[in-house]
Amino acid sequence: MKTTTTKKKSKYPYFVICIDECGEEGSLKLGKVYQVVKPVSGDVKGDVRVIDEECEDYIYCSNRFVKVSLPPNVEKILKQHIKAKMVNGR
């Protein structure tokens, strides 16, 4: 797994690892991989919209996460798992 801190434009969705759950322990877990989805109008620039532990896309400060590159097969499995959780309500 490769981490990256570059500011180049990302294609959505992409994945991040949580490095700061402080104050958000019910919604985020330290060290867990999360999917980032496209921002919506009105989102603050620099924040990220993450599918959190409640299976909802929610905006968080980007400094709580580090972007990671995963093998394509792992990304596919994670996307399918997240989609299934959202459809089934967890």
Coordinates of N, CA, C and O in Angstrom, one line a residue:
M1 N 0.8 -1.1 0.0 CA 0.0 0.0 0.0 C 0.9 1.2 0.0 O 1.8 1.4 0.8
K2 N 0.6 2.1 -0.9 CA 1.4 3.3 -1.1 C 0.7 4.5 -0.6 O -0.5 4.7 -0.9
T3 N 1.3 5.4 0.2 CA 0.6 6.6 0.6 C 1.2 7.8 -0.2 O 2.3 7.8 -0.7
T4 N 0.3 8.8 -0.4 CA 0.7 9.9 -1.2 C 0.2 11.2 -0.5 O -0.9 11.2 0.0
T5 N 1.0 12.3 -0.6 CA 0.5 13.5 0.0 C 0.5 14.6 -1.1 O 0.4 15.8 -0.8
T6 N 0.5 14.2 -2.3 CA 0.5 15.2 -3.4 C -0.9 15.9 -3.5 O -1.8 15.3 -3.1
K7 N -0.9 17.1 -4.1 CA -2.1 17.8 -4.2 C -2.7 17.7 -5.6 O -3.5 18.5 -6.0
K8 N -2.3 16.7 -6.4 CA -2.9 16.6 -7.7 C -4.3 16.2 -7.6 O -4.8 15.6 -6.7
K9 N -5.1 16.6 -8.7 CA -6.5 16.4 -8.7 C -6.8 14.9 -8.7 O -6.2 14.1 -9.4
S10 N -7.7 14.5 -7.8 CA -8.1 13.1 -7.6 C -9.3 12.7 -8.4 O -10.2 13.5 -8.6
K11 N -9.3 11.5 -8.9 CA -10.5 10.9 -9.5 C -11.3 10.3 -8.4 O -10.7 9.7 -7.4
Y12 N -12.6 10.4 -8.5 CA -13.5 9.8 -7.4 C -14.1 8.5 -7.9 O -14.4 8.4 -9.1
P13 N -14.3 7.6 -7.0 CA -13.9 7.7 -5.6 C -12.4 7.3 -5.4 O -11.9 6.7 -6.3
Y14 N -11.9 7.6 -4.3 CA -10.5 7.2 -4.0 C -10.5 6.8 -2.5 O -11.5 7.0 -1.8
F15 N -9.4 6.3 -2.0 CA -9.3 5.8 -0.6 C -8.3 6.5 0.2 O -7.3 7.0 -0.3
V16 N -8.6 6.6 1.5 CA -7.8 7.3 2.5 C -7.7 6.4 3.8 O -8.6 5.6 4.0
I17 N -6.7 6.7 4.6 CA -6.6 6.0 5.9 C -6.8 7.1 6.9 O -6.2 8.2 6.8
C18 N -7.6 6.8 7.9 CA -7.9 7.8 9.0 C -6.7 7.8 9.9 O -6.2 6.8 10.4
I19 N -6.1 9.0 10.2 CA -5.0 9.2 11.1 C -5.4 10.1 12.3 O -4.5 10.3 13.2
D20 N -6.6 10.5 12.4 CA -7.1 11.3 13.5 C -8.6 11.1 13.6 O -9.4 11.7 12.9
E21 N -9.0 10.4 14.7 CA -10.5 10.2 14.9 C -11.0 11.1 16.1 O -12.1 11.0 16.4
C22 N -10.1 11.9 16.6 CA -10.4 12.7 17.8 C -11.8 13.4 17.7 O -11.9 14.2 16.8
G23 N -12.7 13.1 18.6 CA -14.0 13.7 18.6 C -15.0 13.1 17.7 O -16.1 13.5 17.6
E24 N -14.5 12.1 16.9 CA -15.4 11.5 15.9 C -15.3 9.9 16.1 O -15.6 9.2 15.1
E25 N -15.1 9.5 17.3 CA -14.9 8.0 17.5 C -16.0 7.2 17.0 O -15.8 6.0 16.6
G26 N -17.3 7.6 17.0 CA -18.4 6.9 16.6 C -18.5 6.8 15.1 O -19.1 5.9 14.5
S27 N -17.9 7.8 14.4 CA -18.0 7.8 12.9 C -16.8 7.4 12.2 O -16.8 7.1 11.0
L28 N -15.6 7.5 12.9 CA -14.3 7.2 12.3 C -13.5 6.3 13.2 O -13.7 6.3 14.4
K29 N -12.7 5.5 12.6 CA -11.8 4.6 13.3 C -10.4 4.8 12.9 O -10.1 4.7 11.7
L30 N -9.5 5.0 13.8 CA -8.1 5.3 13.6 C -7.5 4.1 12.8 O -7.7 2.9 13.2
G31 N -6.8 4.3 11.7 CA -6.2 3.3 10.9 C -7.0 2.6 9.9 O -6.6 1.8 9.2
K32 N -8.3 3.0 9.8 CA -9.2 2.3 8.9 C -9.2 3.0 7.6 O -9.0 4.2 7.5
V33 N -9.4 2.2 6.5 CA -9.5 2.7 5.1 C -10.9 3.2 4.9 O -11.9 2.5 5.2
Y34 N -11.1 4.4 4.3 CA -12.4 5.0 4.0 C -12.4 5.4 2.5 O -11.4 5.8 1.9
Q35 N -13.6 5.3 1.9 CA -13.8 5.8 0.5 C -14.1 7.3 0.5 O -15.0 7.7 1.3
V36 N -13.5 8.0 -0.3 CA -13.8 9.4 -0.5 C -14.6 9.6 -1.8 O -14.3 9.0 -2.8
V37 N -15.8 10.3 -1.7 CA -16.6 10.5 -2.9 C -16.6 12.0 -3.3 O -16.0 12.8 -2.5
K38 N -17.1 12.3 -4.4 CA -17.1 13.6 -5.0 C -17.8 14.6 -4.0 O -18.8 14.3 -3.4
P39 N -17.2 15.8 -3.9 CA -17.8 16.8 -3.1 C -19.1 17.3 -3.7 O -19.3 17.1 -4.9
V40 N -20.0 17.9 -2.9 CA -21.2 18.5 -3.4 C -21.1 20.0 -3.3 O -20.2 20.5 -2.6
S41 N -22.0 20.7 -4.0 CA -21.9 22.2 -3.9 C -22.1 22.6 -2.5 O -22.9 22.1 -1.8
G42 N -21.2 23.6 -2.1 CA -21.3 24.1 -0.7 C -20.2 23.5 0.2 O -20.0 24.0 1.3
D43 N -19.6 22.3 -0.2 CA -18.6 21.8 0.6 C -17.4 22.7 0.6 O -17.0 23.4 -0.4
V44 N -16.7 22.8 1.8 CA -15.5 23.6 1.9 C -14.4 23.0 1.2 O -14.1 21.8 1.3
K45 N -13.7 23.9 0.4 CA -12.5 23.4 -0.3 C -11.4 22.9 0.7 O -11.2 23.5 1.7
G46 N -10.9 21.8 0.4 CA -9.9 21.2 1.3 C -10.4 20.1 2.2 O -9.7 19.4 2.8
D47 N -11.7 20.1 2.4 CA -12.3 19.0 3.2 C -12.6 17.8 2.2 O -12.6 18.0 1.0
V48 N -12.9 16.7 2.8 CA -13.2 15.5 2.0 C -14.5 14.9 2.5 O -14.9 15.0 3.7
R49 N -15.3 14.4 1.5 CA -16.6 13.7 1.8 C -16.3 12.2 1.8 O -16.0 11.6 0.8
V50 N -16.4 11.6 3.0 CA -16.0 10.2 3.3 C -17.3 9.4 3.6 O -18.2 9.9 4.3
I51 N -17.3 8.2 3.2 CA -18.3 7.2 3.6 C -17.8 6.7 5.0 O -16.8 6.0 5.1
D52 N -18.5 7.1 6.0 CA -18.0 6.8 7.4 C -18.7 5.6 8.0 O -19.3 4.8 7.3
E53 N -18.5 5.4 9.3 CA -18.9 4.1 10.0 C -20.4 4.0 10.0 O -21.0 2.9 10.2
E54 N -21.2 5.1 9.8 CA -22.6 5.1 9.7 C -23.1 4.9 8.3 O -24.3 5.0 8.0
C55 N -22.2 4.6 7.4 CA -22.5 4.3 6.0 C -23.1 5.6 5.3 O -24.0 5.4 4.4
E56 N -22.7 6.7 5.8 CA -23.2 8.0 5.2 C -22.0 8.8 4.7 O -20.9 8.7 5.2
D57 N -22.2 9.5 3.6 CA -21.1 10.4 3.2 C -21.2 11.7 4.0 O -22.3 12.3 4.1
Y58 N -20.1 12.0 4.6 CA -20.0 13.1 5.6 C -18.7 13.9 5.3 O -17.7 13.3 5.0
I59 N -18.8 15.2 5.5 CA -17.6 16.0 5.3 C -16.7 16.0 6.5 O -17.2 16.2 7.6
Y60 N -15.4 15.8 6.3 CA -14.4 15.9 7.4 C -13.2 16.7 6.9 O -13.0 16.8 5.7
C61 N -12.5 17.3 7.8 CA -11.2 18.0 7.5 C -10.3 16.9 6.9 O -10.1 15.8 7.4
S62 N -9.6 17.3 5.8 CA -8.8 16.4 5.1 C -7.5 16.0 5.9 O -6.9 15.0 5.6
N63 N -7.2 16.9 6.9 CA -6.0 16.5 7.7 C -6.2 15.3 8.6 O -5.3 14.9 9.3
R64 N -7.4 14.8 8.6 CA -7.7 13.6 9.4 C -7.3 12.3 8.7 O -7.4 11.2 9.2
F65 N -6.9 12.5 7.4 CA -6.7 11.3 6.5 C -5.4 11.5 5.7 O -4.9 12.5 5.4
V66 N -4.9 10.3 5.2 CA -3.8 10.2 4.3 C -4.3 9.4 3.1 O -4.9 8.3 3.3
K67 N -4.1 9.9 1.9 CA -4.6 9.2 0.7 C -3.7 8.0 0.5 O -2.5 8.1 0.7
V68 N -4.3 6.9 0.0 CA -3.5 5.7 -0.3 C -3.9 5.2 -1.6 O -5.0 5.4 -2.1
S69 N -2.9 4.5 -2.3 CA -3.1 3.8 -3.5 C -3.2 2.3 -3.2 O -2.3 1.8 -2.6
L70 N -4.3 1.7 -3.6 CA -4.5 0.3 -3.4 C -4.5 -0.4 -4.7 O -4.8 0.1 -5.8
P71 N -4.2 -1.7 -4.7 CA -4.2 -2.5 -5.9 C -5.7 -2.5 -6.5 O -6.6 -2.5 -5.7
P72 N -5.8 -2.5 -7.8 CA -7.2 -2.4 -8.4 C -8.2 -3.5 -7.9 O -9.3 -3.2 -7.6
N73 N -7.7 -4.7 -7.7 CA -8.6 -5.7 -7.2 C -9.1 -5.4 -5.8 O -10.2 -5.7 -5.4
V74 N -8.2 -4.8 -4.9 CA -8.6 -4.5 -3.6 C -9.6 -3.3 -3.6 O -10.6 -3.3 -2.9
E75 N -9.4 -2.3 -4.5 CA -10.3 -1.2 -4.6 C -11.7 -1.7 -5.0 O -12.7 -1.3 -4.5
K76 N -11.7 -2.6 -6.0 CA -13.0 -3.2 -6.5 C -13.7 -3.9 -5.3 O -14.9 -3.7 -5.2
I77 N -13.0 -4.7 -4.5 CA -13.7 -5.4 -3.4 C -14.2 -4.4 -2.4 O -15.3 -4.5 -1.9
L78 N -13.4 -3.4 -2.1 CA -13.9 -2.4 -1.1 C -15.1 -1.6 -1.6 O -16.0 -1.4 -0.8
K79 N -15.1 -1.2 -2.8 CA -16.2 -0.5 -3.4 C -17.5 -1.3 -3.3 O -18.5 -0.8 -3.0
Q80 N -17.4 -2.6 -3.7 CA -18.5 -3.5 -3.6 C -19.0 -3.7 -2.2 O -20.2 -3.6 -1.9
H81 N -18.1 -3.8 -1.3 CA -18.5 -4.0 0.2 C -19.2 -2.7 0.7 O -20.2 -2.8 1.4
I82 N -18.6 -1.6 0.4 CA -19.2 -0.3 0.8 C -20.6 -0.1 0.2 O -21.6 0.3 0.9
K83 N -20.7 -0.4 -1.1 CA -22.0 -0.3 -1.7 C -23.1 -1.2 -1.1 O -24.2 -0.8 -0.8
A84 N -22.7 -2.4 -0.8 CA -23.6 -3.4 -0.2 C -24.0 -2.9 1.2 O -25.2 -3.0 1.6
K85 N -23.1 -2.4 2.0 CA -23.4 -1.9 3.3 C -24.4 -0.7 3.3 O -25.3 -0.6 4.1
M86 N -24.2 0.2 2.3 CA -25.1 1.3 2.2 C -26.5 0.9 1.7 O -27.4 1.4 2.3
V87 N -26.6 -0.1 0.9 CA -27.9 -0.6 0.4 C -28.6 -1.3 1.6 O -29.8 -1.1 1.7
N88 N -27.9 -2.1 2.3 CA -28.4 -2.9 3.4 C -28.5 -2.1 4.7 O -29.0 -2.6 5.7
G89 N -28.1 -0.8 4.7 CA -28.2 0.0 6.0 C -27.2 -0.5 7.0 O -27.5 -0.5 8.2
R90 N -26.0 -0.9 6.6 CA -24.9 -1.3 7.4 C -24.6 -2.7 7.1 O -24.2 -3.6 7.3

